[in-house]
Tab-separated table of C-alpha atoms and ligand atoms in Angstrom:
chain	number	residue	atom	x	y	z
A	282	MET	CA	0.000	0.000	0.000
A	283	GLU	CA	1.182	3.468	-0.792
A	284	VAL	CA	-0.420	6.343	1.089
A	285	ILE	CA	0.213	9.786	-0.376
A	286	ILE	CA	-0.921	12.791	1.654
A	287	LYS	CA	-1.307	16.138	-0.092
A	288	ALA	CA	-2.154	19.518	1.401
A	289	ASP	CA	-5.592	19.973	-0.125
A	290	TYR	CA	-8.112	18.823	-2.710
A	291	ASP	CA	-6.365	20.486	-5.653
A	292	GLU	CA	-2.998	18.934	-4.835
A	293	MET	CA	-4.648	15.556	-4.290
A	294	SER	CA	-6.296	15.836	-7.710
A	295	ARG	CA	-3.070	16.867	-9.437
A	296	GLU	CA	-1.128	13.992	-7.865
A	297	ALA	CA	-3.768	11.477	-8.975
A	298	ALA	CA	-3.767	12.975	-12.489
A	299	LYS	CA	0.025	12.589	-12.659
A	300	ILE	CA	-0.306	8.886	-11.869
A	301	VAL	CA	-3.050	8.359	-14.479
A	302	ALA	CA	-1.239	10.446	-17.109
A	303	SER	CA	2.037	8.587	-16.658
A	304	LEU	CA	0.206	5.315	-17.383
A	305	VAL	CA	-1.522	6.792	-20.456
A	306	ARG	CA	1.864	7.988	-21.778
A	307	ARG	CA	3.552	4.660	-21.042
A	308	LYS	CA	0.708	2.574	-22.452
A	309	PRO	CA	-1.439	4.625	-24.858
A	310	ASN	CA	-3.974	1.775	-25.243
A	311	CYS	CA	-4.348	1.237	-21.499
A	312	VAL	CA	-7.633	0.264	-19.840
A	313	LEU	CA	-8.808	2.738	-17.214
A	314	GLY	CA	-11.463	1.984	-14.617
A	315	LEU	CA	-13.271	5.189	-13.684
A	316	ALA	CA	-15.358	6.370	-10.760
A	317	THR	CA	-18.057	8.961	-10.238
A	318	GLY	CA	-18.910	11.081	-7.188
A	319	SER	CA	-17.631	14.527	-6.282
A	320	THR	CA	-14.138	13.290	-5.298
A	321	PRO	CA	-12.638	12.556	-8.757
A	322	ILE	CA	-13.991	15.721	-10.439
A	323	GLY	CA	-10.701	17.580	-9.789
A	324	LEU	CA	-8.724	14.663	-11.240
A	325	TYR	CA	-10.886	14.726	-14.385
A	326	LYS	CA	-10.458	18.518	-14.684
A	327	GLU	CA	-6.694	18.090	-14.518
A	328	LEU	CA	-6.750	15.312	-17.156
A	329	ILE	CA	-8.783	17.616	-19.427
A	330	ARG	CA	-6.186	20.358	-18.898
A	331	MET	CA	-3.374	17.908	-19.734
A	332	TYR	CA	-5.228	16.872	-22.915
A	333	LYS	CA	-5.745	20.472	-23.995
A	334	GLU	CA	-2.420	21.979	-22.957
A	335	GLU	CA	0.005	19.056	-23.057
A	336	GLY	CA	-1.547	16.894	-25.757
A	337	LEU	CA	-2.194	13.926	-23.452
A	338	ASP	CA	-3.687	11.462	-25.934
A	339	PHE	CA	-6.708	9.344	-24.986
A	340	SER	CA	-7.511	8.172	-28.520
A	341	LYS	CA	-6.586	4.547	-27.803
A	342	VAL	CA	-7.601	4.430	-24.140
A	343	ILE	CA	-10.447	2.099	-23.141
A	344	THR	CA	-12.580	2.945	-20.105
A	345	PHE	CA	-14.911	1.022	-17.815
A	346	ASN	CA	-16.978	2.750	-15.189
A	347	LEU	CA	-17.557	1.171	-11.825
A	348	ASP	CA	-21.291	1.501	-11.472
A	349	GLU	CA	-24.621	3.000	-12.484
A	350	TYR	CA	-27.991	3.604	-10.850
A	351	ILE	CA	-30.778	1.289	-11.913
A	352	GLY	CA	-33.733	3.027	-13.519
A	353	LEU	CA	-32.033	6.243	-14.635
A	354	PRO	CA	-31.826	6.690	-18.397
A	355	ARG	CA	-28.484	7.846	-19.837
A	356	THR	CA	-29.951	11.279	-20.424
A	357	HIS	CA	-30.821	11.795	-16.734
A	358	ASP	CA	-28.472	14.397	-15.299
A	359	GLN	CA	-27.797	12.222	-12.243
A	360	SER	CA	-27.013	9.069	-14.189
A	361	TYR	CA	-23.355	8.136	-14.055
A	362	HIS	CA	-23.389	7.901	-17.843
A	363	TYR	CA	-24.330	11.587	-17.977
A	364	PHE	CA	-21.868	12.503	-15.220
A	365	MET	CA	-18.910	10.926	-17.025
A	366	HIS	CA	-19.706	12.622	-20.325
A	367	ASP	CA	-20.257	15.945	-18.627
A	368	ASN	CA	-17.133	15.823	-16.454
A	369	LEU	CA	-14.654	14.032	-18.715
A	370	PHE	CA	-15.612	12.197	-21.900
A	371	ASN	CA	-17.001	15.214	-23.795
A	372	HIS	CA	-13.779	17.150	-23.215
A	373	ILE	CA	-11.052	14.697	-24.284
A	374	ASN	CA	-10.375	12.608	-27.391
A	375	LEU	CA	-11.690	9.242	-26.199
A	376	SER	CA	-13.331	7.126	-28.905
A	377	PRO	CA	-17.011	6.626	-28.020
A	378	GLN	CA	-16.725	2.896	-28.805
A	379	ASN	CA	-14.007	2.581	-26.137
A	380	VAL	CA	-16.258	3.894	-23.362
A	381	HIS	CA	-18.171	1.482	-21.105
A	382	VAL	CA	-20.637	2.438	-18.399
A	383	PRO	CA	-23.045	-0.192	-17.008
A	384	ASP	CA	-26.544	0.280	-18.411
A	385	GLY	CA	-28.976	1.032	-15.608
A	386	MET	CA	-31.891	0.471	-17.997
A	387	ALA	CA	-30.779	-3.005	-19.147
A	388	GLU	CA	-33.785	-5.282	-19.584
A	389	ASP	CA	-31.903	-8.233	-18.148
A	390	PRO	CA	-29.521	-6.762	-15.562
A	391	GLU	CA	-27.970	-10.124	-14.724
A	392	ALA	CA	-27.073	-10.860	-18.353
A	393	HIS	CA	-25.838	-7.296	-18.742
A	394	CYS	CA	-23.496	-7.689	-15.742
A	395	GLU	CA	-22.072	-10.913	-17.188
A	396	TRP	CA	-21.544	-9.156	-20.514
A	397	TYR	CA	-19.821	-6.255	-18.740
A	398	GLU	CA	-17.359	-8.625	-17.074
A	399	GLU	CA	-16.678	-10.269	-20.447
A	400	GLN	CA	-15.959	-6.867	-22.002
A	401	ILE	CA	-13.396	-6.137	-19.289
A	402	ASP	CA	-11.733	-9.509	-19.943
A	403	GLU	CA	-11.730	-8.968	-23.696
A	404	ALA	CA	-10.056	-5.591	-23.224
A	405	GLY	CA	-7.271	-7.382	-21.349
A	406	GLY	CA	-8.337	-6.403	-17.831
A	407	ILE	CA	-8.204	-3.024	-16.113
A	408	ASP	CA	-4.734	-1.460	-15.827
A	409	LEU	CA	-5.679	1.225	-13.333
A	410	GLN	CA	-8.924	1.587	-11.412
A	411	VAL	CA	-9.815	5.002	-9.990
A	412	LEU	CA	-11.849	4.729	-6.787
A	413	GLY	CA	-13.599	7.003	-4.335
A	414	ILE	CA	-14.932	5.834	-0.996
A	415	GLY	CA	-18.437	6.089	0.418
A	416	GLY	CA	-19.151	7.311	3.944
A	417	ASP	CA	-19.756	3.696	4.969
A	418	GLY	CA	-16.444	2.567	3.472
A	419	HIS	CA	-17.826	1.225	0.197
A	420	ILE	CA	-15.972	1.130	-3.110
A	421	ALA	CA	-18.173	1.474	-6.210
A	422	PHE	CA	-21.535	0.447	-4.708
A	423	ASN	CA	-20.184	-2.490	-2.709
A	424	GLU	CA	-22.025	-1.734	0.467
A	425	PRO	CA	-21.075	-3.224	3.871
A	426	GLY	CA	-21.563	-6.977	3.815
A	427	SER	CA	-20.675	-7.317	0.131
A	428	SER	CA	-18.668	-10.440	-0.575
A	429	LEU	CA	-15.017	-9.588	-1.010
A	430	ALA	CA	-15.101	-11.977	-3.990
A	431	SER	CA	-18.199	-10.405	-5.581
A	432	ARG	CA	-18.516	-9.744	-9.325
A	433	THR	CA	-20.510	-7.165	-11.284
A	434	ARG	CA	-24.109	-7.396	-10.101
A	435	MET	CA	-27.135	-5.547	-8.781
A	436	LYS	CA	-26.923	-4.086	-5.260
A	437	THR	CA	-29.408	-2.446	-2.918
A	438	LEU	CA	-28.041	0.838	-1.543
A	439	THR	CA	-27.833	1.438	2.203
A	440	GLN	CA	-29.808	4.217	3.813
A	441	GLU	CA	-26.507	6.018	4.516
A	442	THR	CA	-25.569	5.993	0.811
A	443	ILE	CA	-29.056	7.109	-0.189
A	444	ASN	CA	-28.813	9.987	2.318
A	445	ASP	CA	-25.274	10.901	1.148
A	446	ASN	CA	-26.267	10.927	-2.507
A	447	SER	CA	-29.564	12.743	-1.969
A	448	ARG	CA	-27.657	16.038	-2.204
A	449	PHE	CA	-27.603	15.580	-5.970
A	450	PHE	CA	-31.353	14.969	-6.295
A	451	GLU	CA	-34.316	17.242	-5.763
A	452	LYS	CA	-35.743	15.058	-3.002
A	453	ILE	CA	-34.536	11.944	-1.235
A	454	GLU	CA	-37.357	9.844	-2.741
A	455	ASP	CA	-35.762	10.451	-6.155
A	456	VAL	CA	-32.523	8.638	-5.230
A	457	PRO	CA	-32.563	5.185	-6.832
A	458	ARG	CA	-32.556	2.273	-4.363
A	459	TYR	CA	-30.615	-0.067	-6.613
A	460	ALA	CA	-27.477	0.041	-8.679
A	461	LEU	CA	-25.333	-2.104	-10.960
A	462	THR	CA	-21.803	-2.258	-9.659
A	463	MET	CA	-18.518	-3.960	-10.359
A	464	GLY	CA	-17.869	-6.400	-7.550
A	465	VAL	CA	-15.056	-6.210	-5.020
A	466	GLY	CA	-13.469	-9.195	-6.784
A	467	THR	CA	-13.718	-7.405	-10.135
A	468	ILE	CA	-12.053	-4.277	-8.725
A	469	MET	CA	-9.304	-6.321	-7.064
A	470	GLU	CA	-8.271	-7.690	-10.466
A	471	ALA	CA	-7.248	-4.213	-11.644
A	472	ARG	CA	-3.446	-4.021	-11.849
A	473	ILE	CA	-3.353	-0.739	-9.938
A	474	CYS	CA	-6.066	0.602	-7.622
A	475	LEU	CA	-5.959	4.361	-7.052
A	476	LEU	CA	-8.294	5.539	-4.288
A	477	LEU	CA	-8.871	9.243	-3.680
A	478	CYS	CA	-10.351	10.678	-0.519
A	479	ASN	CA	-10.629	14.230	0.771
A	480	GLY	CA	-12.239	16.104	3.610
A	481	SER	CA	-12.524	15.601	7.369
A	482	LYS	CA	-15.972	14.012	6.990
A	483	LYS	CA	-14.322	10.860	5.687
A	484	ALA	CA	-11.296	10.821	8.062
A	485	ALA	CA	-12.741	8.063	10.279
A	486	THR	CA	-13.814	6.011	7.257
A	487	ILE	CA	-10.421	6.198	5.543
A	488	LYS	CA	-8.700	5.251	8.804
A	489	LYS	CA	-10.821	2.088	8.921
A	490	ALA	CA	-10.028	1.340	5.273
A	491	ILE	CA	-6.246	1.818	5.566
A	492	GLU	CA	-5.459	0.871	9.146
A	493	GLY	CA	-8.433	-1.159	10.324
A	494	PRO	CA	-9.033	-4.876	9.902
A	495	VAL	CA	-9.826	-6.233	6.442
A	496	THR	CA	-13.555	-6.728	6.572
A	497	ALA	CA	-16.583	-6.921	4.305
A	498	MET	CA	-18.079	-4.261	6.622
A	499	VAL	CA	-15.684	-1.728	5.044
A	500	THR	CA	-15.195	-2.988	1.520
A	501	ALA	CA	-12.375	-0.497	0.788
A	502	SER	CA	-10.287	-2.281	3.472
A	503	VAL	CA	-9.731	-5.208	1.086
A	504	LEU	CA	-7.315	-2.940	-0.818
A	505	GLN	CA	-4.838	-3.720	1.984
A	506	THR	CA	-4.451	-7.085	0.260
A	507	HIS	CA	-3.978	-5.602	-3.229
A	508	PRO	CA	-0.407	-5.751	-4.575
A	509	ARG	CA	-0.571	-2.154	-5.900
A	510	ALA	CA	-3.036	-0.003	-4.042
A	511	ILE	CA	-2.331	3.722	-3.950
A	512	PHE	CA	-4.316	6.022	-1.668
A	513	VAL	CA	-4.112	9.729	-2.428
A	514	LEU	CA	-5.583	11.796	0.394
A	515	ASP	CA	-5.721	15.384	1.486
A	516	GLU	CA	-4.569	16.398	4.979
A	517	ALA	CA	-8.118	16.555	6.316
A	518	ALA	CA	-8.975	13.002	5.245
A	519	ALA	CA	-5.608	11.753	6.576
A	520	SER	CA	-5.976	13.495	9.936
A	521	GLN	CA	-6.839	10.350	11.920
A	522	LEU	CA	-4.222	8.019	10.444
A	523	GLU	CA	-1.908	6.580	13.059
A	524	LEU	CA	1.039	6.255	10.678
A	525	LYS	CA	0.468	9.581	8.946
A	526	ASP	CA	4.027	10.833	9.563
A	527	TYR	CA	5.514	7.572	8.353
A	528	TYR	CA	3.525	7.697	5.082
A	529	LYS	CA	4.809	11.228	4.510
A	530	TRP	CA	8.374	10.220	5.316
A	531	VAL	CA	8.208	7.318	2.844
A	532	TYR	CA	6.820	9.590	0.123
A	533	ASN	CA	9.412	12.304	0.710
A	534	ASN	CA	12.262	9.790	0.675
A	535	LYS	CA	11.155	7.828	-2.359
A	536	PRO	CA	14.136	6.752	-4.444
A	537	GLU	CA	14.117	8.352	-7.919
B	1330	LIG	C1	-21.048	6.775	-4.769
B	1330	LIG	C2	-20.230	6.029	-5.819
B	1330	LIG	C3	-18.824	5.718	-5.323
B	1330	LIG	C4	-18.202	6.969	-4.729
B	1330	LIG	C5	-19.055	7.474	-3.579
B	1330	LIG	C6	-18.470	8.679	-2.892
B	1330	LIG	O1	-21.564	5.942	-3.808
B	1330	LIG	N1	-20.852	4.815	-6.205
B	1330	LIG	O2	-18.042	5.217	-6.391
B	1330	LIG	O3	-16.896	6.689	-4.299
B	1330	LIG	O4	-20.320	7.807	-4.126
B	1330	LIG	O5	-18.874	9.854	-3.501
B	1330	LIG	P1	-18.266	11.276	-3.211
B	1330	LIG	O6	-16.951	11.293	-3.914
B	1330	LIG	O7	-19.236	12.241	-3.820
B	1330	LIG	O8	-18.129	11.410	-1.747
């Protein structure tokens, strides 16, 4: 595990963008796993800037998104399909046929999830998976109690997640109760997992994920067993970490 602590949200976003961009430069046809939520917006803004100002080329990149609400059409402004186009895809040179977001309107969700997993396999697996973390410690929509071996499937959201995400909807009743999500097992197969977390509201959650026991009650904690998990945090999110100074020392003394 590598824990990188940056001063604030902007620095966190720039650091994460550097990691993603260095992969895209090294492997122009890489497979990126992408996340939604407010956390990665700064990372996406920085990638857009790199595309526009530095010519970072996404033309051969393939993307897979983690999850999608069930019952929201692609055109709904709170669908993750819409979010990704609005915050990233419409502003860089990705090929539309290389973009994959689970379809929350799929007639047969189970078959769709199987197909989604097959598409990931056919693309050669995910090189780098961007992750956020929910207030209850979830990654994607793998709520507490999700099997740590789970695959892409339908999940019922917890009340906490519904409450957290209600800020994006007019009223809480509008928040979908179900989602399609990559499983914990699916995410763990990514070659690199890059989790971003900012703000003091999530300090206790990120402490559980990084320094607590590995448990299905905090699905992000399974990243402790991933061979290449990178956490990029801001100071506020890192404030409760016991080994905070050590993580900083390691980062500052990294060999070239
Ligand atoms: C949703 C998404 C997660 C995301 C989480 C946190 O539940 N399914 O992938 O990590 O929200 O969102 P935010 O970054 O807005 O706190």
